[in-house]
Amino acid sequence: MAAKPSSVPADARSASAPSYAAVLRIPGARRAFGAALVGRLSYGMVALSLLLAVKAGTGSYAVAGTVMALFGATSVFLSPARAALVDRYGPRRVLPPLVAVYATLLVTIAVATWRPGVSGPLLGIAVAAAGACTPPVGPVMRALWSELAPDRDLLQRAYSLDGVAEEILFAFGPLLVGVLVGVAPAAAGVAVSAGLITVGTLALVSSPAVGRSEGRAAGPAAHGSAATPAPTRTGLWRAVVAAAGVGLCLGAIDLLAVAFADERGRSAAVAWILAALSIGSAIGGLAHGAVSWRIPSDRRLPLLALGLGLSLAAAGLSPNLCVLAAAAGFTGLFVAPAITTAYLLADACATANTRTRVGAWVNTALNAGASGGTAATGLLIDRAPLPVVFAAAGLPALAAAASTGIRPGRAPRRPGAAVETPTVAS
């Protein structure tokens, strides 16, 4: 299938590398992207909102922790199944029923936890069911970017912009929850999350870009006919392994920052350390996206994972909090580029009827890795010196770099993708 030049503005298809502004000038991109960001803001709020609401409703941290573990498990591990439904039936048939059930469950949980005295087991069932119905807004938007930006350089910039924006929302979400709980019960955050995901999802599926995407996918090969080639499993495997390694590192960083600050009697400094990590990631993501790399994504990915693992391990040698914050910022430079490259590599392996699914597998690996990294670090912190735990936290990324770099070679190129050239965007 040839690239569709009519879907990309002329300046985005020029010989020079396209800018981030060119991404937003793609017809229909701003409306779809804006809608997706509204929905993702809900995800930036919902975890903390649920945790606080369940704690307030049951009076138990143990129940709150267990309930949130159920929410995370059903949301993360069923993500590929939900994405498969989208690939098969299209966003407009799958997302509205999912968001209707999900939002209804969140509102029910908000009502139940508005006052103390709710049953923990019943909350657990409702929260687990909500997690199972989480609308895959992120994977759908990334699949849509792949349709909107058939040029490889433009897609790289779209993924980088998407990733940085999502990270900002996930940093802003808990702050918004903090404002809400200052003036209303914790359950208000759950209710607001329900409203945001409903508005964002419905706006996304009603956007013209989604309609055009579904129209193009409605051909004879749209649902897995014999004419549609299977995705390249090696490339997808590398993307998933690398995402899991990055996730394990990210899951460790929060606890390591807390332990390092507590050890020096400056608990409040944790926020600055994590802010430095986020700023570094945003800078790294935007810079990485602005370059048309000569090195293909399957060779670039292990290098980024290697840089992440080494920088995190070295951060444990920091003599004070200021140095650790600087080290966290440097580590962050590798985070968004590694995640973006994993999504690019997965997309290069996708077919028209698997694009949402392959992105969801990368997302699942990243989130599952983060949960596992937090749990493993919690066990290690009380049993080993902090520099040793930092070094151990960097090992998953190093292992991912080694395993994904075993068989170097050019990643499969998407149909219509441009040849990568060493140009920098304006």
mmCIF file of C-alpha atoms in Angstrom, residues 38-357:
data_model
loop_
_atom_site.group_PDB
_atom_site.id
_atom_site.type_symbol
_atom_site.label_atom_id
_atom_site.label_comp_id
_atom_site.label_asym_id
_atom_site.label_seq_id
_atom_site.Cartn_x
_atom_site.Cartn_y
_atom_site.Cartn_z
ATOM 1 C CA VAL A 38 -8.298 15.027 27.617
ATOM 2 C CA GLY A 39 -8.875 11.301 28.035
ATOM 3 C CA ARG A 40 -5.294 10.680 29.117
ATOM 4 C CA LEU A 41 -5.506 13.406 31.753
ATOM 5 C CA SER A 42 -8.109 11.152 33.347
ATOM 6 C CA TYR A 43 -5.501 8.390 33.528
ATOM 7 C CA GLY A 44 -3.073 10.811 35.130
ATOM 8 C CA MET A 45 -5.626 11.425 37.892
ATOM 9 C CA VAL A 46 -7.431 8.146 38.363
ATOM 10 C CA ALA A 47 -4.807 6.062 40.176
ATOM 11 C CA LEU A 48 -4.208 8.549 42.992
ATOM 12 C CA SER A 49 -7.914 9.436 43.122
ATOM 13 C CA LEU A 50 -8.929 5.798 43.526
ATOM 14 C CA LEU A 51 -6.242 5.190 46.129
ATOM 15 C CA LEU A 52 -7.361 8.154 48.245
ATOM 16 C CA ALA A 53 -11.059 7.415 47.763
ATOM 17 C CA VAL A 54 -10.758 3.751 48.738
ATOM 18 C CA LYS A 55 -8.628 4.673 51.760
ATOM 19 C CA ALA A 56 -11.239 7.256 52.824
ATOM 20 C CA GLY A 57 -14.127 4.876 52.217
ATOM 21 C CA THR A 58 -12.664 1.844 53.999
ATOM 22 C CA GLY A 59 -10.242 3.452 56.451
ATOM 23 C CA SER A 60 -7.586 0.900 55.524
ATOM 24 C CA TYR A 61 -4.323 1.355 53.652
ATOM 25 C CA ALA A 62 -4.100 -2.417 53.216
ATOM 26 C CA VAL A 63 -7.471 -2.528 51.451
ATOM 27 C CA ALA A 64 -6.553 0.494 49.347
ATOM 28 C CA GLY A 65 -3.280 -1.121 48.266
ATOM 29 C CA THR A 66 -4.945 -4.420 47.419
ATOM 30 C CA VAL A 67 -7.732 -2.747 45.463
ATOM 31 C CA MET A 68 -5.240 -0.670 43.471
ATOM 32 C CA ALA A 69 -3.209 -3.794 42.694
ATOM 33 C CA LEU A 70 -6.383 -5.345 41.240
ATOM 34 C CA PHE A 71 -7.059 -2.226 39.189
ATOM 35 C CA GLY A 72 -3.516 -2.204 37.836
ATOM 36 C CA ALA A 73 -3.544 -5.905 37.010
ATOM 37 C CA THR A 74 -6.810 -5.904 35.064
ATOM 38 C CA SER A 75 -6.027 -2.618 33.322
ATOM 39 C CA VAL A 76 -2.487 -3.537 32.258
ATOM 40 C CA PHE A 77 -2.743 -7.218 31.426
ATOM 41 C CA LEU A 78 -6.034 -6.981 29.533
ATOM 42 C CA SER A 79 -4.798 -4.052 27.461
ATOM 43 C CA PRO A 80 -3.784 -6.215 24.453
ATOM 44 C CA ALA A 81 -7.216 -7.876 24.453
ATOM 45 C CA ARG A 82 -8.997 -4.520 24.373
ATOM 46 C CA ALA A 83 -6.661 -3.324 21.641
ATOM 47 C CA ALA A 84 -7.396 -6.474 19.634
ATOM 48 C CA LEU A 85 -11.093 -5.597 19.752
ATOM 49 C CA VAL A 86 -10.284 -2.141 18.392
ATOM 50 C CA ASP A 87 -8.191 -3.638 15.592
ATOM 51 C CA ARG A 88 -10.986 -6.006 14.652
ATOM 52 C CA TYR A 89 -14.059 -3.794 14.953
ATOM 53 C CA GLY A 90 -12.682 -0.249 14.882
ATOM 54 C CA PRO A 91 -12.560 2.502 17.557
ATOM 55 C CA ARG A 92 -16.072 3.770 16.845
ATOM 56 C CA ARG A 93 -17.655 0.405 17.654
ATOM 57 C CA VAL A 94 -15.458 -0.536 20.620
ATOM 58 C CA LEU A 95 -14.553 2.622 22.555
ATOM 59 C CA PRO A 96 -18.066 4.026 23.275
ATOM 60 C CA PRO A 97 -19.332 0.869 25.051
ATOM 61 C CA LEU A 98 -16.040 0.497 26.917
ATOM 62 C CA VAL A 99 -16.060 4.086 28.151
ATOM 63 C CA ALA A 100 -19.746 3.842 29.098
ATOM 64 C CA VAL A 101 -19.106 0.861 31.372
ATOM 65 C CA TYR A 102 -15.805 2.238 32.688
ATOM 66 C CA ALA A 103 -17.209 5.677 33.525
ATOM 67 C CA THR A 104 -20.332 4.173 35.115
ATOM 68 C CA LEU A 105 -18.159 2.018 37.372
ATOM 69 C CA LEU A 106 -16.012 5.005 38.346
ATOM 70 C CA VAL A 107 -19.085 7.063 39.226
ATOM 71 C CA THR A 108 -20.427 4.128 41.257
ATOM 72 C CA ILE A 109 -17.119 3.903 43.130
ATOM 73 C CA ALA A 110 -17.136 7.667 43.728
ATOM 74 C CA VAL A 111 -20.650 7.532 45.181
ATOM 75 C CA ALA A 112 -19.792 4.526 47.338
ATOM 76 C CA THR A 113 -16.630 6.109 48.774
ATOM 77 C CA TRP A 114 -18.032 9.602 49.272
ATOM 78 C CA ARG A 115 -18.640 8.656 52.916
ATOM 79 C CA PRO A 116 -16.811 6.073 55.096
ATOM 80 C CA GLY A 117 -18.167 2.594 55.680
ATOM 81 C CA VAL A 118 -18.103 0.956 52.250
ATOM 82 C CA SER A 119 -17.336 -2.762 51.865
ATOM 83 C CA GLY A 120 -13.758 -3.481 50.811
ATOM 84 C CA PRO A 121 -14.535 -6.664 48.830
ATOM 85 C CA LEU A 122 -17.323 -4.949 46.884
ATOM 86 C CA LEU A 123 -15.012 -2.047 46.093
ATOM 87 C CA GLY A 124 -12.383 -4.539 44.946
ATOM 88 C CA ILE A 125 -14.829 -6.113 42.492
ATOM 89 C CA ALA A 126 -15.946 -2.744 41.123
ATOM 90 C CA VAL A 127 -12.405 -1.400 40.766
ATOM 91 C CA ALA A 128 -11.137 -4.591 39.103
ATOM 92 C CA ALA A 129 -14.053 -4.465 36.668
ATOM 93 C CA ALA A 130 -13.287 -0.819 35.900
ATOM 94 C CA GLY A 131 -9.678 -1.731 35.152
ATOM 95 C CA ALA A 132 -10.818 -4.453 32.778
ATOM 96 C CA CYS A 133 -12.857 -1.902 30.789
ATOM 97 C CA THR A 134 -10.241 0.852 30.578
ATOM 98 C CA PRO A 135 -10.591 2.436 27.103
ATOM 99 C CA PRO A 136 -7.249 2.138 25.213
ATOM 100 C CA VAL A 137 -7.054 5.815 24.304
ATOM 101 C CA GLY A 138 -3.255 5.853 24.141
ATOM 102 C CA PRO A 139 -2.848 2.840 21.818
ATOM 103 C CA VAL A 140 -5.671 4.112 19.595
ATOM 104 C CA MET A 141 -4.023 7.544 19.281
ATOM 105 C CA ARG A 142 -0.649 6.012 18.471
ATOM 106 C CA ALA A 143 -2.241 3.798 15.826
ATOM 107 C CA LEU A 144 -3.971 6.882 14.463
ATOM 108 C CA TRP A 145 -0.642 8.725 14.262
ATOM 109 C CA SER A 146 0.647 5.869 12.165
ATOM 110 C CA GLU A 147 -2.243 6.385 9.744
ATOM 111 C CA LEU A 148 -2.001 10.177 9.743
ATOM 112 C CA ALA A 149 1.789 10.358 9.323
ATOM 113 C CA PRO A 150 2.894 7.764 6.764
ATOM 114 C CA ASP A 151 6.298 9.475 6.423
ATOM 115 C CA ARG A 152 8.754 7.891 8.873
ATOM 116 C CA ASP A 153 10.336 11.163 10.026
ATOM 117 C CA LEU A 154 6.946 12.751 10.597
ATOM 118 C CA LEU A 155 5.773 9.699 12.540
ATOM 119 C CA GLN A 156 8.846 9.888 14.773
ATOM 120 C CA ARG A 157 8.038 13.484 15.614
ATOM 121 C CA ALA A 158 4.386 12.619 16.209
ATOM 122 C CA TYR A 159 5.322 9.812 18.620
ATOM 123 C CA SER A 160 7.805 12.054 20.422
ATOM 124 C CA LEU A 161 5.263 14.849 20.797
ATOM 125 C CA ASP A 162 2.656 12.336 21.929
ATOM 126 C CA GLY A 163 4.967 10.805 24.531
ATOM 127 C CA VAL A 164 6.142 14.106 25.995
ATOM 128 C CA ALA A 165 2.581 15.446 26.195
ATOM 129 C CA GLU A 166 1.427 12.270 27.920
ATOM 130 C CA GLU A 167 4.263 12.512 30.446
ATOM 131 C CA ILE A 168 3.332 16.110 31.242
ATOM 132 C CA LEU A 169 -0.282 15.062 31.810
ATOM 133 C CA PHE A 170 0.782 12.243 34.128
ATOM 134 C CA ALA A 171 2.841 14.731 36.122
ATOM 135 C CA PHE A 172 0.018 17.306 36.197
ATOM 136 C CA GLY A 173 -2.751 14.807 37.041
ATOM 137 C CA PRO A 174 -1.715 14.131 40.669
ATOM 138 C CA LEU A 175 -1.323 17.891 41.238
ATOM 139 C CA LEU A 176 -4.909 18.392 40.083
ATOM 140 C CA VAL A 177 -6.032 15.636 42.442
ATOM 141 C CA GLY A 178 -4.237 17.423 45.272
ATOM 142 C CA VAL A 179 -6.179 20.606 44.516
ATOM 143 C CA LEU A 180 -9.484 18.708 44.387
ATOM 144 C CA VAL A 181 -9.020 16.885 47.694
ATOM 145 C CA GLY A 182 -8.295 20.231 49.309
ATOM 146 C CA VAL A 183 -11.860 21.380 48.628
ATOM 147 C CA ALA A 184 -13.885 18.151 48.247
ATOM 148 C CA PRO A 185 -13.875 14.496 49.314
ATOM 149 C CA ALA A 186 -11.294 12.245 47.631
ATOM 150 C CA ALA A 187 -14.095 10.596 45.659
ATOM 151 C CA ALA A 188 -14.477 13.849 43.691
ATOM 152 C CA GLY A 189 -11.254 13.022 41.865
ATOM 153 C CA VAL A 190 -12.730 9.699 40.754
ATOM 154 C CA ALA A 191 -15.847 11.448 39.453
ATOM 155 C CA VAL A 192 -13.799 14.041 37.560
ATOM 156 C CA SER A 193 -11.714 11.219 36.064
ATOM 157 C CA ALA A 194 -14.918 9.607 34.818
ATOM 158 C CA GLY A 195 -16.022 12.847 33.191
ATOM 159 C CA LEU A 196 -12.670 13.473 31.501
ATOM 160 C CA ILE A 197 -12.361 9.998 30.008
ATOM 161 C CA THR A 198 -15.949 10.158 28.720
ATOM 162 C CA VAL A 199 -15.492 13.532 27.039
ATOM 163 C CA GLY A 200 -12.065 12.674 25.649
ATOM 164 C CA THR A 201 -13.015 9.254 24.294
ATOM 165 C CA LEU A 202 -16.243 10.383 22.649
ATOM 166 C CA ALA A 203 -14.505 13.402 21.117
ATOM 167 C CA LEU A 204 -11.774 11.131 19.770
ATOM 168 C CA VAL A 205 -14.090 8.608 18.123
ATOM 169 C CA SER A 206 -16.195 11.396 16.616
ATOM 170 C CA SER A 207 -13.176 13.093 15.031
ATOM 171 C CA PRO A 208 -12.874 13.010 11.219
ATOM 172 C CA ALA A 209 -9.380 11.498 11.512
ATOM 173 C CA VAL A 210 -10.785 8.360 13.144
ATOM 174 C CA GLY A 211 -13.489 8.148 10.482
ATOM 175 C CA ARG A 212 -10.916 8.349 7.695
ATOM 176 C CA SER A 213 -8.731 5.761 9.406
ATOM 177 C CA GLU A 214 -11.597 3.294 9.739
ATOM 178 C CA GLY A 215 -12.532 3.871 6.102
ATOM 179 C CA ARG A 216 -9.028 2.964 4.958
ATOM 180 C CA ALA A 217 -9.008 -0.121 7.182
ATOM 181 C CA ALA A 218 -12.287 -1.414 5.777
ATOM 182 C CA GLY A 219 -10.683 -3.053 2.728
ATOM 183 C CA PRO A 220 -10.516 -6.786 2.083
ATOM 184 C CA ALA A 221 -7.411 -7.259 4.196
ATOM 185 C CA ALA A 222 -8.667 -5.294 7.181
ATOM 186 C CA HIS A 223 -9.575 -8.251 9.335
ATOM 187 C CA GLY A 224 -6.767 -10.628 8.733
ATOM 188 C CA SER A 225 -7.265 -12.080 5.291
ATOM 189 C CA ALA A 226 -4.617 -14.267 3.753
ATOM 190 C CA ALA A 227 -3.371 -11.281 1.746
ATOM 191 C CA THR A 228 -2.283 -9.441 4.905
ATOM 192 C CA PRO A 229 1.251 -10.360 6.020
ATOM 193 C CA ALA A 230 1.883 -11.215 9.656
ATOM 194 C CA PRO A 231 3.848 -8.709 11.754
ATOM 195 C CA THR A 232 7.587 -9.338 12.165
ATOM 196 C CA ARG A 233 7.817 -11.069 15.516
ATOM 197 C CA THR A 234 11.518 -10.366 16.101
ATOM 198 C CA GLY A 235 11.072 -6.605 15.928
ATOM 199 C CA LEU A 236 8.002 -6.669 18.173
ATOM 200 C CA TRP A 237 9.830 -8.891 20.658
ATOM 201 C CA ARG A 238 12.687 -6.398 20.847
ATOM 202 C CA ALA A 239 10.302 -3.508 21.388
ATOM 203 C CA VAL A 240 8.428 -5.337 24.158
ATOM 204 C CA VAL A 241 11.619 -6.479 25.934
ATOM 205 C CA ALA A 242 13.084 -2.984 25.825
ATOM 206 C CA ALA A 243 9.833 -1.437 27.115
ATOM 207 C CA ALA A 244 9.764 -3.916 29.991
ATOM 208 C CA GLY A 245 13.368 -3.062 30.883
ATOM 209 C CA VAL A 246 12.642 0.664 30.820
ATOM 210 C CA GLY A 247 9.512 0.109 32.897
ATOM 211 C CA LEU A 248 11.416 -1.844 35.543
ATOM 212 C CA CYS A 249 13.887 1.033 35.858
ATOM 213 C CA LEU A 250 11.144 3.656 36.066
ATOM 214 C CA GLY A 251 9.286 1.660 38.702
ATOM 215 C CA ALA A 252 12.422 1.632 40.834
ATOM 216 C CA ILE A 253 13.264 5.332 40.582
ATOM 217 C CA ASP A 254 10.397 6.655 42.720
ATOM 218 C CA LEU A 255 11.241 4.461 45.707
ATOM 219 C CA LEU A 256 14.974 5.049 45.284
ATOM 220 C CA ALA A 257 14.424 8.811 45.351
ATOM 221 C CA VAL A 258 12.312 8.513 48.499
ATOM 222 C CA ALA A 259 14.892 6.320 50.234
ATOM 223 C CA PHE A 260 17.799 8.601 49.225
ATOM 224 C CA ALA A 261 15.985 11.716 50.495
ATOM 225 C CA ASP A 262 14.852 10.024 53.712
ATOM 226 C CA GLU A 263 18.400 8.864 54.400
ATOM 227 C CA ARG A 264 19.470 12.515 54.394
ATOM 228 C CA GLY A 265 16.445 13.806 56.323
ATOM 229 C CA ARG A 266 15.058 15.788 53.371
ATOM 230 C CA SER A 267 11.891 13.957 52.351
ATOM 231 C CA ALA A 268 10.465 17.011 50.588
ATOM 232 C CA ALA A 269 13.349 16.896 48.108
ATOM 233 C CA VAL A 270 11.795 13.853 46.423
ATOM 234 C CA ALA A 271 9.549 16.109 44.359
ATOM 235 C CA TRP A 272 12.581 17.935 42.935
ATOM 236 C CA ILE A 273 14.345 14.698 42.036
ATOM 237 C CA LEU A 274 11.315 13.328 40.212
ATOM 238 C CA ALA A 275 10.714 16.702 38.548
ATOM 239 C CA ALA A 276 14.302 16.628 37.246
ATOM 240 C CA LEU A 277 13.671 13.161 35.825
ATOM 241 C CA SER A 278 10.516 14.354 34.058
ATOM 242 C CA ILE A 279 12.199 17.476 32.688
ATOM 243 C CA GLY A 280 15.111 15.422 31.419
ATOM 244 C CA SER A 281 12.725 12.990 29.771
ATOM 245 C CA ALA A 282 10.784 15.799 28.082
ATOM 246 C CA ILE A 283 13.974 17.425 26.782
ATOM 247 C CA GLY A 284 15.325 14.091 25.608
ATOM 248 C CA GLY A 285 12.057 13.174 23.921
ATOM 249 C CA LEU A 286 11.770 16.445 22.022
ATOM 250 C CA ALA A 287 15.443 16.417 21.003
ATOM 251 C CA HIS A 288 15.296 12.790 19.902
ATOM 252 C CA GLY A 289 12.180 13.413 17.861
ATOM 253 C CA ALA A 290 13.752 16.401 16.115
ATOM 254 C CA VAL A 291 16.503 14.297 14.530
ATOM 255 C CA SER A 292 16.141 12.071 11.475
ATOM 256 C CA TRP A 293 18.457 9.314 12.634
ATOM 257 C CA ARG A 294 20.907 7.535 10.361
ATOM 258 C CA ILE A 295 20.935 4.677 12.891
ATOM 259 C CA PRO A 296 17.718 2.619 12.415
ATOM 260 C CA SER A 297 15.365 2.127 15.340
ATOM 261 C CA ASP A 298 16.292 -1.516 16.004
ATOM 262 C CA ARG A 299 19.934 -0.507 16.527
ATOM 263 C CA ARG A 300 19.111 2.733 18.326
ATOM 264 C CA LEU A 301 16.884 1.059 20.923
ATOM 265 C CA PRO A 302 19.593 -1.034 22.679
ATOM 266 C CA LEU A 303 21.885 2.025 22.798
ATOM 267 C CA LEU A 304 19.192 4.072 24.518
ATOM 268 C CA ALA A 305 18.465 1.252 26.968
ATOM 269 C CA LEU A 306 22.191 0.964 27.677
ATOM 270 C CA GLY A 307 22.426 4.690 28.407
ATOM 271 C CA LEU A 308 19.408 4.508 30.718
ATOM 272 C CA GLY A 309 20.767 1.538 32.676
ATOM 273 C CA LEU A 310 24.274 2.955 33.100
ATOM 274 C CA SER A 311 23.090 6.427 34.098
ATOM 275 C CA LEU A 312 20.655 5.039 36.667
ATOM 276 C CA ALA A 313 23.313 2.782 38.179
ATOM 277 C CA ALA A 314 25.761 5.702 38.354
ATOM 278 C CA ALA A 315 23.137 7.912 40.036
ATOM 279 C CA GLY A 316 23.498 5.767 43.161
ATOM 280 C CA LEU A 317 26.987 7.198 43.667
ATOM 281 C CA SER A 318 25.622 10.729 44.107
ATOM 282 C CA PRO A 319 27.059 12.352 47.257
ATOM 283 C CA ASN A 320 24.061 14.616 47.899
ATOM 284 C CA LEU A 321 20.555 15.490 46.772
ATOM 285 C CA CYS A 322 21.619 18.176 44.286
ATOM 286 C CA VAL A 323 23.890 15.755 42.467
ATOM 287 C CA LEU A 324 21.175 13.096 42.504
ATOM 288 C CA ALA A 325 18.697 15.556 40.978
ATOM 289 C CA ALA A 326 21.205 16.344 38.216
ATOM 290 C CA ALA A 327 21.818 12.621 37.714
ATOM 291 C CA ALA A 328 18.055 12.002 37.540
ATOM 292 C CA GLY A 329 17.765 14.692 34.886
ATOM 293 C CA PHE A 330 20.525 13.034 32.858
ATOM 294 C CA THR A 331 18.866 9.630 33.245
ATOM 295 C CA GLY A 332 15.611 11.152 32.054
ATOM 296 C CA LEU A 333 17.252 12.102 28.752
ATOM 297 C CA PHE A 334 17.102 8.427 27.763
ATOM 298 C CA VAL A 335 13.581 7.633 29.000
ATOM 299 C CA ALA A 336 11.253 9.229 26.438
ATOM 300 C CA PRO A 337 13.584 8.440 23.484
ATOM 301 C CA ALA A 338 13.717 4.767 24.485
ATOM 302 C CA ILE A 339 9.935 4.545 24.812
ATOM 303 C CA THR A 340 9.348 6.403 21.542
ATOM 304 C CA THR A 341 11.820 4.164 19.705
ATOM 305 C CA ALA A 342 10.143 1.048 21.100
ATOM 306 C CA TYR A 343 6.800 2.257 19.737
ATOM 307 C CA LEU A 344 8.401 3.075 16.373
ATOM 308 C CA LEU A 345 9.960 -0.376 16.148
ATOM 309 C CA ALA A 346 6.655 -2.030 17.062
ATOM 310 C CA ASP A 347 4.798 0.072 14.495
ATOM 311 C CA ALA A 348 7.289 -0.959 11.810
ATOM 312 C CA CYS A 349 6.306 -4.560 12.508
ATOM 313 C CA ALA A 350 2.553 -3.940 12.418
ATOM 314 C CA THR A 351 0.017 -4.598 9.719
ATOM 315 C CA ALA A 352 -3.213 -2.659 9.176
ATOM 316 C CA ASN A 353 -5.144 -5.084 11.384
ATOM 317 C CA THR A 354 -2.590 -5.291 14.242
ATOM 318 C CA ARG A 355 -1.435 -1.674 14.698
ATOM 319 C CA THR A 356 -3.356 -0.935 17.898
ATOM 320 C CA ARG A 357 -2.418 -4.318 19.328
#
